[in-house]
């Protein structure tokens, strides 16, 4: 823990993701102390995220969607986990906020979509029944003009019917749409 009266450079605060202490103390009249806690995990996540994507450390876990009425699985949701050799197994809550903050989420979204398509292609080729797979997507990709065409291209490249993948909008998409109205 440090205070803003010490020599703290702006990039350190930005890398930690906590700019508030810096700006509060900078705009205060005088003798203002603003405390911050530099989140080491945030820095670690940013340090390893690109390599993790290249090394396929992000795993897709498929959570079955089960109907009590029919006693059958009717779909699955693609959930991300990060199996980092340095940080261990991370659940999405440990890294998604960092990715949304630095826009790495767009790369992870595309990765998850491709992995889900590959999973469905493998099932289809082995003769298994295709159940829809729900894939979460953030506003970084979904609100882009060419996004629907990109999804269509993925489905076509894997030879999948359009109902094989269902795009599930994250909370950030809905918030962005609401703010733009």
Short mmCIF file of N, CA and C in Angstrom, two decimals:
data_model
loop_
_atom_site.label_atom_id
_atom_site.label_comp_id
_atom_site.label_asym_id
_atom_site.label_seq_id
_atom_site.Cartn_x
_atom_site.Cartn_y
_atom_site.Cartn_z
N UNK A 1 0.86 -1.16 0.00
CA UNK A 1 0.00 0.00 0.00
C UNK A 1 0.91 1.22 0.00
N UNK A 2 0.53 2.24 -0.75
CA UNK A 2 1.29 3.48 -0.80
C UNK A 2 0.34 4.63 -0.84
N UNK A 3 0.89 5.85 -0.77
CA UNK A 3 -0.01 6.99 -0.91
C UNK A 3 0.46 7.86 -2.06
N UNK A 4 -0.44 8.71 -2.53
CA UNK A 4 -0.18 9.49 -3.72
C UNK A 4 0.86 10.58 -3.50
N UNK A 5 1.25 10.83 -2.25
CA UNK A 5 2.28 11.84 -2.01
C UNK A 5 3.67 11.28 -2.31
N UNK A 6 3.79 9.97 -2.42
CA UNK A 6 5.06 9.37 -2.79
C UNK A 6 5.25 9.48 -4.29
N UNK A 7 6.48 9.22 -4.75
CA UNK A 7 6.74 9.23 -6.18
C UNK A 7 6.11 7.98 -6.80
N UNK A 8 5.00 8.19 -7.51
CA UNK A 8 4.29 7.09 -8.15
C UNK A 8 4.06 7.52 -9.59
N UNK A 9 4.53 6.73 -10.52
CA UNK A 9 4.31 7.12 -11.90
C UNK A 9 2.94 6.65 -12.38
N UNK A 10 2.41 7.36 -13.35
CA UNK A 10 1.05 7.12 -13.85
C UNK A 10 0.92 5.72 -14.46
N UNK A 11 1.97 5.23 -15.12
CA UNK A 11 1.88 3.92 -15.77
C UNK A 11 1.72 2.80 -14.75
N UNK A 12 2.32 2.96 -13.57
CA UNK A 12 2.16 1.94 -12.52
C UNK A 12 0.70 1.83 -12.13
N UNK A 13 0.06 2.96 -11.93
CA UNK A 13 -1.36 2.93 -11.56
C UNK A 13 -2.21 2.36 -12.68
N UNK A 14 -1.91 2.76 -13.92
CA UNK A 14 -2.70 2.25 -15.04
C UNK A 14 -2.52 0.74 -15.17
N UNK A 15 -1.29 0.26 -15.00
CA UNK A 15 -1.04 -1.17 -15.10
C UNK A 15 -1.76 -1.94 -14.01
N UNK A 16 -1.93 -1.31 -12.88
CA UNK A 16 -2.66 -1.95 -11.79
C UNK A 16 -4.16 -1.88 -12.03
N UNK A 17 -4.58 -1.00 -12.91
CA UNK A 17 -6.00 -0.86 -13.17
C UNK A 17 -6.71 0.02 -12.17
N UNK A 18 -5.98 0.75 -11.38
CA UNK A 18 -6.60 1.57 -10.34
C UNK A 18 -6.11 3.00 -10.48
N UNK A 19 -6.68 3.74 -11.40
CA UNK A 19 -6.29 5.12 -11.65
C UNK A 19 -6.87 6.10 -10.64
N UNK A 20 -7.86 5.71 -9.91
CA UNK A 20 -8.59 6.64 -9.05
C UNK A 20 -7.71 7.38 -8.05
N UNK A 21 -6.83 6.68 -7.37
CA UNK A 21 -6.00 7.32 -6.35
C UNK A 21 -5.15 8.41 -6.98
N UNK A 22 -4.62 8.14 -8.13
CA UNK A 22 -3.77 9.11 -8.81
C UNK A 22 -4.56 10.38 -9.16
N UNK A 23 -5.70 10.20 -9.78
CA UNK A 23 -6.47 11.35 -10.23
C UNK A 23 -7.11 12.11 -9.08
N UNK A 24 -7.52 11.42 -8.02
CA UNK A 24 -8.09 12.11 -6.87
C UNK A 24 -7.04 13.00 -6.23
N UNK A 25 -5.84 12.47 -6.03
CA UNK A 25 -4.81 13.26 -5.39
C UNK A 25 -4.31 14.39 -6.31
N UNK A 26 -4.31 14.16 -7.59
CA UNK A 26 -3.84 15.16 -8.54
C UNK A 26 -4.79 16.36 -8.61
N UNK A 27 -6.08 16.12 -8.47
CA UNK A 27 -7.06 17.20 -8.57
C UNK A 27 -7.41 17.83 -7.23
N UNK A 28 -6.95 17.25 -6.13
CA UNK A 28 -7.23 17.82 -4.81
C UNK A 28 -6.44 19.11 -4.62
N UNK A 29 -6.95 19.97 -3.74
CA UNK A 29 -6.32 21.28 -3.57
C UNK A 29 -4.92 21.14 -2.96
N UNK A 30 -4.80 20.50 -1.81
CA UNK A 30 -3.48 20.26 -1.24
C UNK A 30 -3.58 19.31 -0.06
N UNK A 31 -2.45 18.72 0.24
CA UNK A 31 -2.34 17.76 1.34
C UNK A 31 -3.38 16.66 1.28
N UNK A 32 -3.69 16.25 0.09
CA UNK A 32 -4.66 15.17 -0.07
C UNK A 32 -3.91 13.85 -0.16
N UNK A 33 -4.41 12.89 0.54
CA UNK A 33 -3.84 11.55 0.48
C UNK A 33 -4.88 10.63 -0.14
N UNK A 34 -4.45 9.91 -1.13
CA UNK A 34 -5.34 8.94 -1.76
C UNK A 34 -4.61 7.61 -1.78
N UNK A 35 -5.20 6.64 -1.16
CA UNK A 35 -4.54 5.35 -1.03
C UNK A 35 -4.97 4.42 -2.16
N UNK A 36 -4.05 3.58 -2.53
CA UNK A 36 -4.37 2.57 -3.53
C UNK A 36 -3.65 1.28 -3.17
N UNK A 37 -4.18 0.22 -3.68
CA UNK A 37 -3.54 -1.08 -3.52
C UNK A 37 -3.27 -1.61 -4.91
N UNK A 38 -2.03 -1.77 -5.23
CA UNK A 38 -1.65 -2.26 -6.55
C UNK A 38 -1.93 -3.76 -6.59
N UNK A 39 -2.77 -4.15 -7.47
CA UNK A 39 -3.19 -5.54 -7.57
C UNK A 39 -2.15 -6.33 -8.36
N UNK A 40 -1.36 -7.10 -7.64
CA UNK A 40 -0.31 -7.87 -8.29
C UNK A 40 -0.87 -8.90 -9.25
N UNK A 41 -2.03 -9.45 -8.93
CA UNK A 41 -2.65 -10.43 -9.81
C UNK A 41 -2.98 -9.80 -11.16
N UNK A 42 -3.45 -8.56 -11.13
CA UNK A 42 -3.76 -7.83 -12.37
C UNK A 42 -2.52 -7.76 -13.26
N UNK A 43 -1.40 -7.42 -12.67
CA UNK A 43 -0.15 -7.32 -13.42
C UNK A 43 0.27 -8.68 -13.95
N UNK A 44 0.14 -9.72 -13.12
CA UNK A 44 0.48 -11.08 -13.56
C UNK A 44 -0.39 -11.51 -14.74
N UNK A 45 -1.67 -11.25 -14.64
CA UNK A 45 -2.59 -11.64 -15.70
C UNK A 45 -2.21 -10.96 -17.01
N UNK A 46 -1.95 -9.66 -16.96
CA UNK A 46 -1.54 -8.96 -18.18
C UNK A 46 -0.22 -9.49 -18.72
N UNK A 47 0.65 -9.88 -17.84
CA UNK A 47 1.96 -10.39 -18.26
C UNK A 47 1.84 -11.71 -19.02
N UNK A 48 0.95 -12.58 -18.59
CA UNK A 48 0.88 -13.93 -19.14
C UNK A 48 -0.24 -14.17 -20.15
N UNK A 49 -1.16 -13.23 -20.33
CA UNK A 49 -2.37 -13.51 -21.12
C UNK A 49 -2.08 -13.83 -22.58
N UNK A 50 -1.20 -13.10 -23.24
CA UNK A 50 -0.94 -13.35 -24.67
C UNK A 50 -0.30 -14.72 -24.87
N UNK A 51 0.68 -15.03 -24.05
CA UNK A 51 1.33 -16.34 -24.15
C UNK A 51 0.37 -17.47 -23.83
N UNK A 52 -0.54 -17.22 -22.91
CA UNK A 52 -1.52 -18.24 -22.53
C UNK A 52 -2.43 -18.60 -23.69
N UNK A 53 -2.80 -17.61 -24.46
CA UNK A 53 -3.65 -17.86 -25.63
C UNK A 53 -2.89 -18.68 -26.66
N UNK A 54 -1.64 -18.33 -26.91
CA UNK A 54 -0.81 -19.05 -27.87
C UNK A 54 -0.54 -20.48 -27.43
N UNK A 55 -0.38 -20.68 -26.12
CA UNK A 55 -0.08 -22.02 -25.59
C UNK A 55 -1.34 -22.84 -25.29
N UNK A 56 -2.50 -22.27 -25.60
CA UNK A 56 -3.79 -22.92 -25.36
C UNK A 56 -3.99 -23.29 -23.89
N UNK A 57 -3.63 -22.37 -23.02
CA UNK A 57 -3.84 -22.56 -21.59
C UNK A 57 -5.30 -22.32 -21.21
N UNK A 58 -6.06 -21.65 -22.10
CA UNK A 58 -7.47 -21.45 -21.84
C UNK A 58 -8.22 -22.71 -22.24
N UNK A 59 -8.97 -23.24 -21.31
CA UNK A 59 -9.72 -24.47 -21.55
C UNK A 59 -11.21 -24.14 -21.65
N UNK A 60 -11.88 -24.91 -22.48
CA UNK A 60 -13.34 -24.76 -22.59
C UNK A 60 -13.95 -25.93 -21.83
N UNK A 61 -14.74 -25.61 -20.84
CA UNK A 61 -15.47 -26.61 -20.09
C UNK A 61 -16.92 -26.50 -20.52
N UNK A 62 -17.52 -27.61 -20.86
CA UNK A 62 -18.91 -27.61 -21.34
C UNK A 62 -19.85 -28.00 -20.21
N UNK A 63 -20.68 -27.06 -19.83
CA UNK A 63 -21.67 -27.30 -18.77
C UNK A 63 -22.99 -27.71 -19.42
N UNK A 64 -23.45 -28.91 -19.15
CA UNK A 64 -24.71 -29.36 -19.75
C UNK A 64 -25.91 -28.55 -19.25
N UNK A 65 -26.83 -28.30 -20.12
CA UNK A 65 -28.10 -27.68 -19.78
C UNK A 65 -29.13 -28.81 -19.79
N UNK A 66 -29.72 -29.04 -18.66
CA UNK A 66 -30.57 -30.22 -18.46
C UNK A 66 -32.02 -29.80 -18.20
N UNK A 67 -32.94 -30.48 -18.87
CA UNK A 67 -34.36 -30.22 -18.67
C UNK A 67 -34.93 -31.19 -17.65
N UNK A 68 -35.49 -30.65 -16.62
CA UNK A 68 -36.14 -31.49 -15.61
C UNK A 68 -37.40 -32.14 -16.19
N UNK A 69 -38.07 -31.41 -17.05
CA UNK A 69 -39.32 -31.92 -17.65
C UNK A 69 -39.08 -33.13 -18.54
N UNK A 70 -38.02 -33.09 -19.36
CA UNK A 70 -37.78 -34.20 -20.30
C UNK A 70 -36.69 -35.16 -19.83
N UNK A 71 -36.00 -34.79 -18.78
CA UNK A 71 -34.88 -35.58 -18.25
C UNK A 71 -33.80 -35.78 -19.30
N UNK A 72 -33.57 -34.74 -20.08
CA UNK A 72 -32.56 -34.82 -21.13
C UNK A 72 -31.71 -33.55 -21.15
N UNK A 73 -30.51 -33.75 -21.63
CA UNK A 73 -29.62 -32.62 -21.88
C UNK A 73 -30.05 -32.01 -23.22
N UNK A 74 -30.29 -30.71 -23.24
CA UNK A 74 -30.77 -30.09 -24.47
C UNK A 74 -29.76 -29.10 -25.06
N UNK A 75 -28.70 -28.76 -24.32
CA UNK A 75 -27.70 -27.82 -24.79
C UNK A 75 -26.51 -27.87 -23.84
N UNK A 76 -25.50 -27.07 -24.16
CA UNK A 76 -24.34 -26.92 -23.28
C UNK A 76 -23.87 -25.48 -23.34
N UNK A 77 -23.24 -25.04 -22.26
CA UNK A 77 -22.66 -23.70 -22.25
C UNK A 77 -21.15 -23.85 -22.20
N UNK A 78 -20.46 -23.11 -23.07
CA UNK A 78 -19.00 -23.14 -23.11
C UNK A 78 -18.47 -22.17 -22.05
N UNK A 79 -17.80 -22.72 -21.05
CA UNK A 79 -17.24 -21.91 -19.97
C UNK A 79 -15.71 -21.91 -20.08
N UNK A 80 -15.10 -20.79 -19.81
CA UNK A 80 -13.65 -20.69 -19.91
C UNK A 80 -13.00 -20.86 -18.55
N UNK A 81 -11.87 -21.56 -18.55
CA UNK A 81 -11.00 -21.67 -17.39
C UNK A 81 -9.58 -21.45 -17.91
N UNK A 82 -8.74 -20.86 -17.09
CA UNK A 82 -7.34 -20.63 -17.47
C UNK A 82 -6.47 -21.50 -16.59
N UNK A 83 -5.82 -22.48 -17.21
CA UNK A 83 -4.90 -23.36 -16.49
C UNK A 83 -3.48 -22.83 -16.70
N UNK A 84 -3.09 -21.93 -15.83
CA UNK A 84 -1.79 -21.27 -15.93
C UNK A 84 -0.74 -22.06 -15.16
N UNK A 85 0.40 -22.33 -15.78
CA UNK A 85 1.46 -23.03 -15.04
C UNK A 85 2.02 -22.17 -13.89
N UNK A 86 1.82 -20.86 -13.96
CA UNK A 86 2.34 -19.95 -12.93
C UNK A 86 1.28 -19.67 -11.86
N UNK A 87 0.03 -19.37 -12.30
CA UNK A 87 -1.01 -18.93 -11.37
C UNK A 87 -2.00 -20.03 -10.98
N UNK A 88 -1.89 -21.19 -11.59
CA UNK A 88 -2.81 -22.28 -11.30
C UNK A 88 -4.08 -22.18 -12.13
N UNK A 89 -5.10 -22.91 -11.70
CA UNK A 89 -6.39 -22.91 -12.40
C UNK A 89 -7.19 -21.69 -11.98
N UNK A 90 -7.52 -20.85 -12.96
CA UNK A 90 -8.25 -19.62 -12.68
C UNK A 90 -9.66 -19.70 -13.24
N UNK A 91 -10.61 -19.32 -12.41
CA UNK A 91 -12.00 -19.20 -12.86
C UNK A 91 -12.16 -17.85 -13.55
N UNK A 92 -13.20 -17.67 -14.36
CA UNK A 92 -13.36 -16.43 -15.12
C UNK A 92 -13.36 -15.16 -14.28
N UNK A 93 -13.90 -15.21 -13.08
CA UNK A 93 -13.94 -14.03 -12.23
C UNK A 93 -12.56 -13.48 -11.89
N UNK A 94 -11.55 -14.31 -12.01
CA UNK A 94 -10.19 -13.88 -11.67
C UNK A 94 -9.52 -13.10 -12.80
N UNK A 95 -10.02 -13.24 -14.04
CA UNK A 95 -9.31 -12.58 -15.14
C UNK A 95 -10.19 -11.83 -16.15
N UNK A 96 -11.48 -12.10 -16.21
CA UNK A 96 -12.31 -11.46 -17.23
C UNK A 96 -12.38 -9.94 -17.09
N UNK A 97 -12.43 -9.43 -15.87
CA UNK A 97 -12.45 -7.97 -15.69
C UNK A 97 -11.19 -7.33 -16.24
N UNK A 98 -10.05 -7.98 -16.05
CA UNK A 98 -8.79 -7.47 -16.59
C UNK A 98 -8.86 -7.45 -18.11
N UNK A 99 -9.38 -8.55 -18.69
CA UNK A 99 -9.45 -8.65 -20.15
C UNK A 99 -10.42 -7.61 -20.73
N UNK A 100 -11.51 -7.35 -20.03
CA UNK A 100 -12.44 -6.33 -20.51
C UNK A 100 -11.81 -4.94 -20.41
N UNK A 101 -11.02 -4.73 -19.38
CA UNK A 101 -10.37 -3.43 -19.18
C UNK A 101 -9.33 -3.15 -20.26
N UNK A 102 -8.57 -4.17 -20.68
CA UNK A 102 -7.50 -3.94 -21.65
C UNK A 102 -7.84 -4.44 -23.06
N UNK A 103 -9.09 -4.80 -23.28
CA UNK A 103 -9.62 -5.24 -24.59
C UNK A 103 -9.06 -6.57 -25.09
N UNK A 104 -8.39 -7.31 -24.24
CA UNK A 104 -7.94 -8.66 -24.62
C UNK A 104 -9.14 -9.60 -24.75
N UNK A 105 -10.27 -9.19 -24.19
CA UNK A 105 -11.49 -9.99 -24.22
C UNK A 105 -11.89 -10.33 -25.65
N UNK A 106 -11.62 -9.45 -26.60
CA UNK A 106 -11.97 -9.71 -28.01
C UNK A 106 -11.24 -10.94 -28.52
N UNK A 107 -9.98 -11.09 -28.17
CA UNK A 107 -9.22 -12.26 -28.60
C UNK A 107 -9.72 -13.53 -27.92
N UNK A 108 -10.04 -13.41 -26.63
CA UNK A 108 -10.56 -14.57 -25.91
C UNK A 108 -11.93 -14.98 -26.46
N UNK A 109 -12.78 -14.01 -26.76
CA UNK A 109 -14.10 -14.31 -27.34
C UNK A 109 -13.95 -15.09 -28.65
N UNK A 110 -13.07 -14.63 -29.52
CA UNK A 110 -12.86 -15.32 -30.80
C UNK A 110 -12.32 -16.73 -30.57
N UNK A 111 -11.40 -16.87 -29.64
CA UNK A 111 -10.84 -18.17 -29.30
C UNK A 111 -11.93 -19.13 -28.83
N UNK A 112 -12.77 -18.65 -27.92
CA UNK A 112 -13.84 -19.48 -27.39
C UNK A 112 -14.81 -19.90 -28.48
N UNK A 113 -15.14 -18.99 -29.37
CA UNK A 113 -16.05 -19.29 -30.47
C UNK A 113 -15.44 -20.35 -31.40
N UNK A 114 -14.17 -20.19 -31.74
CA UNK A 114 -13.50 -21.20 -32.59
C UNK A 114 -13.43 -22.56 -31.90
N UNK A 115 -13.11 -22.56 -30.62
CA UNK A 115 -13.01 -23.83 -29.89
C UNK A 115 -14.37 -24.53 -29.82
N UNK A 116 -15.43 -23.78 -29.60
CA UNK A 116 -16.78 -24.36 -29.56
C UNK A 116 -17.15 -24.92 -30.94
N UNK A 117 -16.79 -24.21 -31.99
CA UNK A 117 -17.05 -24.70 -33.35
C UNK A 117 -16.27 -26.00 -33.61
N UNK A 118 -15.02 -26.03 -33.19
CA UNK A 118 -14.20 -27.25 -33.37
C UNK A 118 -14.80 -28.42 -32.59
N UNK A 119 -15.28 -28.15 -31.40
CA UNK A 119 -15.93 -29.19 -30.57
C UNK A 119 -17.16 -29.74 -31.29
N UNK A 120 -17.98 -28.84 -31.83
CA UNK A 120 -19.19 -29.26 -32.53
C UNK A 120 -18.86 -30.02 -33.81
N UNK A 121 -17.84 -29.58 -34.52
CA UNK A 121 -17.41 -30.28 -35.74
C UNK A 121 -16.98 -31.71 -35.41
N UNK A 122 -16.22 -31.87 -34.34
CA UNK A 122 -15.76 -33.20 -33.92
C UNK A 122 -16.95 -34.09 -33.58
N UNK A 123 -17.93 -33.55 -32.87
CA UNK A 123 -19.14 -34.32 -32.52
C UNK A 123 -19.90 -34.72 -33.79
N UNK A 124 -20.03 -33.80 -34.71
CA UNK A 124 -20.77 -34.06 -35.94
C UNK A 124 -20.08 -35.15 -36.76
N UNK A 125 -18.75 -35.07 -36.87
CA UNK A 125 -18.00 -36.06 -37.65
C UNK A 125 -18.03 -37.44 -37.02
N UNK A 126 -18.18 -37.50 -35.71
CA UNK A 126 -18.24 -38.80 -35.04
C UNK A 126 -19.67 -39.36 -34.99
N UNK A 127 -20.61 -38.61 -35.57
CA UNK A 127 -21.99 -39.09 -35.65
C UNK A 127 -22.83 -38.79 -34.42
N UNK A 128 -22.28 -38.01 -33.48
CA UNK A 128 -23.05 -37.66 -32.29
C UNK A 128 -24.09 -36.60 -32.64
N UNK A 129 -25.17 -36.62 -31.89
CA UNK A 129 -26.21 -35.61 -32.08
C UNK A 129 -25.67 -34.25 -31.64
N UNK A 130 -25.91 -33.25 -32.48
CA UNK A 130 -25.48 -31.89 -32.13
C UNK A 130 -26.51 -31.23 -31.24
N UNK A 131 -26.05 -30.81 -30.10
CA UNK A 131 -26.87 -29.99 -29.20
C UNK A 131 -26.30 -28.58 -29.26
N UNK A 132 -27.12 -27.56 -29.19
CA UNK A 132 -26.59 -26.20 -29.26
C UNK A 132 -25.59 -25.92 -28.14
N UNK A 133 -24.54 -25.22 -28.50
CA UNK A 133 -23.54 -24.79 -27.52
C UNK A 133 -23.64 -23.27 -27.41
N UNK A 134 -23.90 -22.80 -26.19
CA UNK A 134 -23.99 -21.37 -25.91
C UNK A 134 -22.59 -20.84 -25.62
N UNK A 135 -22.21 -19.77 -26.33
CA UNK A 135 -20.89 -19.17 -26.17
C UNK A 135 -21.06 -17.71 -25.78
N UNK A 136 -20.54 -17.34 -24.63
CA UNK A 136 -20.60 -15.95 -24.17
C UNK A 136 -19.71 -15.08 -25.06
N UNK A 137 -20.22 -13.91 -25.39
CA UNK A 137 -19.47 -12.94 -26.18
C UNK A 137 -19.66 -11.56 -25.57
N UNK A 138 -18.59 -10.78 -25.51
CA UNK A 138 -18.63 -9.46 -24.90
C UNK A 138 -18.93 -8.39 -25.94
N UNK A 139 -19.09 -7.18 -25.48
CA UNK A 139 -19.44 -6.09 -26.40
C UNK A 139 -18.33 -5.74 -27.37
N UNK A 140 -17.09 -6.06 -27.03
CA UNK A 140 -15.97 -5.73 -27.90
C UNK A 140 -16.15 -6.32 -29.29
N UNK A 141 -16.63 -7.55 -29.39
CA UNK A 141 -16.85 -8.18 -30.68
C UNK A 141 -18.27 -8.00 -31.19
N UNK A 142 -19.24 -8.25 -30.35
CA UNK A 142 -20.64 -8.30 -30.76
C UNK A 142 -21.10 -7.00 -31.41
N UNK A 143 -20.63 -5.87 -30.93
CA UNK A 143 -21.08 -4.58 -31.45
C UNK A 143 -20.31 -4.12 -32.69
N UNK A 144 -19.34 -4.92 -33.13
CA UNK A 144 -18.61 -4.59 -34.35
C UNK A 144 -19.50 -4.86 -35.56
N UNK A 145 -19.36 -4.05 -36.58
CA UNK A 145 -20.20 -4.14 -37.77
C UNK A 145 -20.12 -5.51 -38.43
N UNK A 146 -18.95 -6.10 -38.57
CA UNK A 146 -18.80 -7.36 -39.28
C UNK A 146 -18.96 -8.60 -38.43
N UNK A 147 -19.40 -8.44 -37.20
CA UNK A 147 -19.47 -9.59 -36.29
C UNK A 147 -20.40 -10.71 -36.78
N UNK A 148 -21.62 -10.42 -37.21
CA UNK A 148 -22.47 -11.53 -37.70
C UNK A 148 -21.83 -12.29 -38.86
N UNK A 149 -21.18 -11.59 -39.75
CA UNK A 149 -20.51 -12.25 -40.88
C UNK A 149 -19.35 -13.12 -40.38
N UNK A 150 -18.66 -12.66 -39.35
CA UNK A 150 -17.55 -13.44 -38.78
C UNK A 150 -18.08 -14.75 -38.18
N UNK A 151 -19.18 -14.68 -37.44
CA UNK A 151 -19.77 -15.88 -36.85
C UNK A 151 -20.21 -16.84 -37.95
N UNK A 152 -20.86 -16.29 -38.96
CA UNK A 152 -21.30 -17.11 -40.10
C UNK A 152 -20.11 -17.80 -40.77
N UNK A 153 -19.02 -17.07 -40.95
CA UNK A 153 -17.81 -17.62 -41.57
C UNK A 153 -17.24 -18.77 -40.73
N UNK A 154 -17.23 -18.60 -39.41
CA UNK A 154 -16.76 -19.69 -38.53
C UNK A 154 -17.64 -20.93 -38.72
N UNK A 155 -18.94 -20.74 -38.67
CA UNK A 155 -19.86 -21.88 -38.82
C UNK A 155 -19.64 -22.57 -40.16
N UNK A 156 -19.51 -21.81 -41.22
CA UNK A 156 -19.29 -22.40 -42.55
C UNK A 156 -17.96 -23.12 -42.64
N UNK A 157 -16.91 -22.52 -42.06
CA UNK A 157 -15.58 -23.15 -42.15
C UNK A 157 -15.52 -24.48 -41.40
N UNK A 158 -16.35 -24.64 -40.40
CA UNK A 158 -16.40 -25.90 -39.65
C UNK A 158 -17.52 -26.81 -40.15
N UNK A 159 -18.27 -26.35 -41.16
CA UNK A 159 -19.36 -27.14 -41.73
C UNK A 159 -20.52 -27.35 -40.78
N UNK A 160 -20.81 -26.35 -39.96
CA UNK A 160 -21.85 -26.48 -38.94
C UNK A 160 -23.15 -25.80 -39.35
N UNK A 161 -24.28 -26.36 -38.95
CA UNK A 161 -25.54 -25.66 -39.16
C UNK A 161 -25.61 -24.44 -38.24
N UNK A 162 -26.44 -23.48 -38.58
CA UNK A 162 -26.50 -22.23 -37.82
C UNK A 162 -26.96 -22.43 -36.38
N UNK A 163 -27.70 -23.48 -36.09
CA UNK A 163 -28.18 -23.68 -34.72
C UNK A 163 -27.19 -24.46 -33.84
N UNK A 164 -26.00 -24.75 -34.35
CA UNK A 164 -25.00 -25.48 -33.57
C UNK A 164 -24.38 -24.60 -32.49
N UNK A 165 -24.32 -23.30 -32.75
CA UNK A 165 -23.73 -22.34 -31.81
C UNK A 165 -24.76 -21.26 -31.53
N UNK A 166 -24.93 -20.95 -30.27
CA UNK A 166 -25.83 -19.86 -29.86
C UNK A 166 -24.97 -18.81 -29.16
N UNK A 167 -25.05 -17.59 -29.65
CA UNK A 167 -24.28 -16.51 -29.05
C UNK A 167 -25.05 -15.99 -27.84
N UNK A 168 -24.36 -16.01 -26.71
CA UNK A 168 -24.95 -15.52 -25.47
C UNK A 168 -24.29 -14.19 -25.15
N UNK A 169 -25.09 -13.17 -25.01
CA UNK A 169 -24.56 -11.84 -24.76
C UNK A 169 -24.23 -11.67 -23.28
N UNK A 170 -23.04 -11.16 -23.04
CA UNK A 170 -22.64 -10.91 -21.65
C UNK A 170 -23.31 -9.64 -21.15
N UNK A 171 -23.22 -9.46 -19.86
CA UNK A 171 -23.79 -8.28 -19.22
C UNK A 171 -23.21 -6.99 -19.82
N UNK A 172 -21.94 -7.02 -20.20
CA UNK A 172 -21.30 -5.82 -20.75
C UNK A 172 -21.94 -5.40 -22.07
N UNK A 173 -22.43 -6.35 -22.86
CA UNK A 173 -23.10 -6.01 -24.12
C UNK A 173 -24.39 -5.27 -23.83
N UNK A 174 -25.17 -5.80 -22.91
CA UNK A 174 -26.45 -5.18 -22.58
C UNK A 174 -26.25 -3.79 -21.98
N UNK A 175 -25.23 -3.64 -21.14
CA UNK A 175 -24.93 -2.33 -20.55
C UNK A 175 -24.54 -1.33 -21.63
N UNK A 176 -23.73 -1.77 -22.58
CA UNK A 176 -23.29 -0.89 -23.67
C UNK A 176 -24.47 -0.47 -24.53
N UNK A 177 -25.35 -1.39 -24.84
CA UNK A 177 -26.53 -1.08 -25.66
C UNK A 177 -27.40 -0.08 -24.91
N UNK A 178 -27.61 -0.29 -23.62
CA UNK A 178 -28.44 0.60 -22.81
C UNK A 178 -27.83 2.00 -22.74
N UNK A 179 -26.51 2.11 -22.64
CA UNK A 179 -25.84 3.41 -22.57
C UNK A 179 -25.92 4.15 -23.89
N UNK A 180 -25.92 3.42 -25.01
CA UNK A 180 -25.95 4.05 -26.32
C UNK A 180 -27.34 4.52 -26.72
N UNK A 181 -28.37 4.09 -26.02
CA UNK A 181 -29.74 4.47 -26.39
C UNK A 181 -30.05 5.91 -26.06
#
